[in-house]
PDB file of C-alpha atoms in Angstrom:
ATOM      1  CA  UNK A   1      -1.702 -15.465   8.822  1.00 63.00           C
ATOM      2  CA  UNK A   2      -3.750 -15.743  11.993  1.00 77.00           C
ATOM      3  CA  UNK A   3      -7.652 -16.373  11.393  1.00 92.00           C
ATOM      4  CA  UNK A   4      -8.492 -12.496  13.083  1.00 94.00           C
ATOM      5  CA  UNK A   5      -6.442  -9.283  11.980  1.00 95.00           C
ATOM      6  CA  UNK A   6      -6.360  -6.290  14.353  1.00 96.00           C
ATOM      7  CA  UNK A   7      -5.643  -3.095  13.102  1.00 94.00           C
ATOM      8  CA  UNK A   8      -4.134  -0.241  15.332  1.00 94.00           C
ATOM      9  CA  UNK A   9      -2.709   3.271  15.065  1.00 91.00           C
ATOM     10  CA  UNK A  10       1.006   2.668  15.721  1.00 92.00           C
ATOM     11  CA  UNK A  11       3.527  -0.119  15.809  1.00 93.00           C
ATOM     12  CA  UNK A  12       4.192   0.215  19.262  1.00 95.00           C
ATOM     13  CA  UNK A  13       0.801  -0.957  20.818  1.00 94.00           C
ATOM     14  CA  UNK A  14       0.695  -3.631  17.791  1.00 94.00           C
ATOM     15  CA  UNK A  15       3.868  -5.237  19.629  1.00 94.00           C
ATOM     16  CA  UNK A  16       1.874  -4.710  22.899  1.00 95.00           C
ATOM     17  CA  UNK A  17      -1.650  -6.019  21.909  1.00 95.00           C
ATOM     18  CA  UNK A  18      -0.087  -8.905  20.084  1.00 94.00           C
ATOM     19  CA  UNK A  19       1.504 -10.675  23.186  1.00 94.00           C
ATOM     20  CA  UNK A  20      -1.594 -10.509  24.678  1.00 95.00           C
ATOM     21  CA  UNK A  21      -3.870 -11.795  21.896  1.00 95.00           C
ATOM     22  CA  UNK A  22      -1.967 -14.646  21.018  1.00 89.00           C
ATOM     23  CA  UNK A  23      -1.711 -16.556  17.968  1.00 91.00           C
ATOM     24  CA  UNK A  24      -5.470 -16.292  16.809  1.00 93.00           C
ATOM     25  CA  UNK A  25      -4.912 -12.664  16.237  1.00 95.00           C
ATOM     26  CA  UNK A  26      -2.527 -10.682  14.285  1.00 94.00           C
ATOM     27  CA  UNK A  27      -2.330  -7.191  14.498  1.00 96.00           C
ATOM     28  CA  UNK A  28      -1.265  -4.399  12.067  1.00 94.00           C
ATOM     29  CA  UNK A  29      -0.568  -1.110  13.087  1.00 93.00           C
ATOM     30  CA  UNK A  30      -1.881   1.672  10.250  1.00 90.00           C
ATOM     31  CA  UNK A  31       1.100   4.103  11.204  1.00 89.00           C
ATOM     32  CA  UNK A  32      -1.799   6.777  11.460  1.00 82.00           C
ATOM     33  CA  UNK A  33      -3.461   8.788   8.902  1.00 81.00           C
ATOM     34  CA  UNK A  34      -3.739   6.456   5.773  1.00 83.00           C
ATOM     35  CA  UNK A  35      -6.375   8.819   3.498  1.00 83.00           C
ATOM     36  CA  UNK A  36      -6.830  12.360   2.912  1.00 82.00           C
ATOM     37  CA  UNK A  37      -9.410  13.883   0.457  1.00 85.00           C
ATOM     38  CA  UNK A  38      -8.508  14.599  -3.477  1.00 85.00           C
ATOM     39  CA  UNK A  39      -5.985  17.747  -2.923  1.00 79.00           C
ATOM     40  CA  UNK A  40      -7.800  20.489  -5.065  1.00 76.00           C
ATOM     41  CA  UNK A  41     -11.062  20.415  -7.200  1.00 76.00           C
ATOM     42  CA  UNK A  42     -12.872  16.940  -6.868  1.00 78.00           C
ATOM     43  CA  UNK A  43     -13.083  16.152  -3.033  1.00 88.00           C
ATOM     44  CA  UNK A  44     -16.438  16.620  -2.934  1.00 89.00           C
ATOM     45  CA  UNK A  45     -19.198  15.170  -5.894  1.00 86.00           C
ATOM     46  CA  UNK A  46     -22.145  17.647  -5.145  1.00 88.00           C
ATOM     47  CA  UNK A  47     -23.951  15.815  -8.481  1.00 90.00           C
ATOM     48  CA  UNK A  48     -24.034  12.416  -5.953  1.00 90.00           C
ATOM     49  CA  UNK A  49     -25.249  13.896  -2.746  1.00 94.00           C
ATOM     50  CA  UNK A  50     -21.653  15.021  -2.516  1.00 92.00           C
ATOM     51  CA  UNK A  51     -19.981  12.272  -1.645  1.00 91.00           C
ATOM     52  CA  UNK A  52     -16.376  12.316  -0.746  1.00 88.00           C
ATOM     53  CA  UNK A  53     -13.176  11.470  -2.828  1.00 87.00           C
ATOM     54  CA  UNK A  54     -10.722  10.598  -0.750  1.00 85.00           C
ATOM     55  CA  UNK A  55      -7.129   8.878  -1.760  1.00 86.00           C
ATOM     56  CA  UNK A  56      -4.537   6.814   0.178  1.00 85.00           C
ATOM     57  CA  UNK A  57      -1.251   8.821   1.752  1.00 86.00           C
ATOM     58  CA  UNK A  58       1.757   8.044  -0.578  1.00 87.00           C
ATOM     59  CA  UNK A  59       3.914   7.631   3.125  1.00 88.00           C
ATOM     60  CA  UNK A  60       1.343   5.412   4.224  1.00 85.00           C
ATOM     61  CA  UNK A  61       0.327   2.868   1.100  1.00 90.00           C
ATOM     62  CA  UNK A  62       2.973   0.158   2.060  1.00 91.00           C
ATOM     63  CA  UNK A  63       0.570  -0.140   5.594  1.00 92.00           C
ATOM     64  CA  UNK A  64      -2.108   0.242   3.916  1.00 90.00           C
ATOM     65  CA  UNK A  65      -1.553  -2.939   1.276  1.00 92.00           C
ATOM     66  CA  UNK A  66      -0.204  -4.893   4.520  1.00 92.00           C
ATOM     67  CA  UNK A  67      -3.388  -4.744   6.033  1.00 90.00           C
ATOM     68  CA  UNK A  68      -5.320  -5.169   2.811  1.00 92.00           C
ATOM     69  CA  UNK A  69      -3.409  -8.354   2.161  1.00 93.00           C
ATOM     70  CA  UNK A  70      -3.439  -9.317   6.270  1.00 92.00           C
ATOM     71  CA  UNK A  71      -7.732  -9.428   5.827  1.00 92.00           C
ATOM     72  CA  UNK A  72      -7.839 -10.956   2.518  1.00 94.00           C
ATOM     73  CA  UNK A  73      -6.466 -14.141   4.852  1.00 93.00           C
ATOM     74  CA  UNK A  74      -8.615 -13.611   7.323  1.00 94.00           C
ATOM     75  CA  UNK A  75     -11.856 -13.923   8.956  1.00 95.00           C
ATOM     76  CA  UNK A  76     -12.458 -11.268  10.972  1.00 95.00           C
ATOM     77  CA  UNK A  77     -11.392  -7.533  11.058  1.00 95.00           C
ATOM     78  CA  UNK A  78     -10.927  -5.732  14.601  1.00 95.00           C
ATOM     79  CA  UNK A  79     -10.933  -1.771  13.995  1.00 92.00           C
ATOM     80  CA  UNK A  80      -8.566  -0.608  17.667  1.00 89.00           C
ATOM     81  CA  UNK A  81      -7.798   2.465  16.510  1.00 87.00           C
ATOM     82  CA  UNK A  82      -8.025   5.656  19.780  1.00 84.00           C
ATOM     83  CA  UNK A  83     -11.442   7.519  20.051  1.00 87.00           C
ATOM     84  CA  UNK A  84     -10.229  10.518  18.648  1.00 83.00           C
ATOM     85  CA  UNK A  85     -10.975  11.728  15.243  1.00 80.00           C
ATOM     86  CA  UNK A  86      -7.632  10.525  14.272  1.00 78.00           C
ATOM     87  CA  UNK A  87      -9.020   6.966  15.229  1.00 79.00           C
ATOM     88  CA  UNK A  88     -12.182   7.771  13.613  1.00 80.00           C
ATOM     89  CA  UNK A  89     -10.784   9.116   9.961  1.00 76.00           C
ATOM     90  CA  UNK A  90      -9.001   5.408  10.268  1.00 77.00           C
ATOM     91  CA  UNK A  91     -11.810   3.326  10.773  1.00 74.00           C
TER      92      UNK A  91
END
């Protein structure tokens, strides 16, 4: 695993970003929307300054433990995801 980990929104500008970064850098694409809040009662805590509950996408936990295990390697995380609030839920 390369020292920094890049994460992105889809596979196909990992495969671009990657040739350009080199072999410092690895990059992980998050196929998209990885969390959504708790379907139902329980999203929102109002008795701790309502604080969100959100959970991981069943379609999407496979990426998600990639990336998890891609930064427990190494050093430095790089958030690329669009600025959109697709991008922005990501990050």
């Amino acid at each position: 695993m390369a020292e920094n980990l890049v994460v992105v929104e889809s596979p196909a500008k990992a495969k671009t970003i990657k040739k350009y970064l080199g072999k410092d850098f690895d990059v992980l694409a998050s196929y998209g929307h990885v969390r959504d809040l708790v379907p139902k009662e329980g999203a929102v805590d109002p008795d701790h300054d309502y604080a969100m509950r959100y959970e991981v996408l069943t379609k999407n936990e496979r990426h998600v433990e990639s990336i998890v295990r891609g930064l427990k390697k190494s050093k430095a995380l790089y958030l690329a995801t669009d600025p959109d609030r697709e991008g922005e839920a990501i990050a």
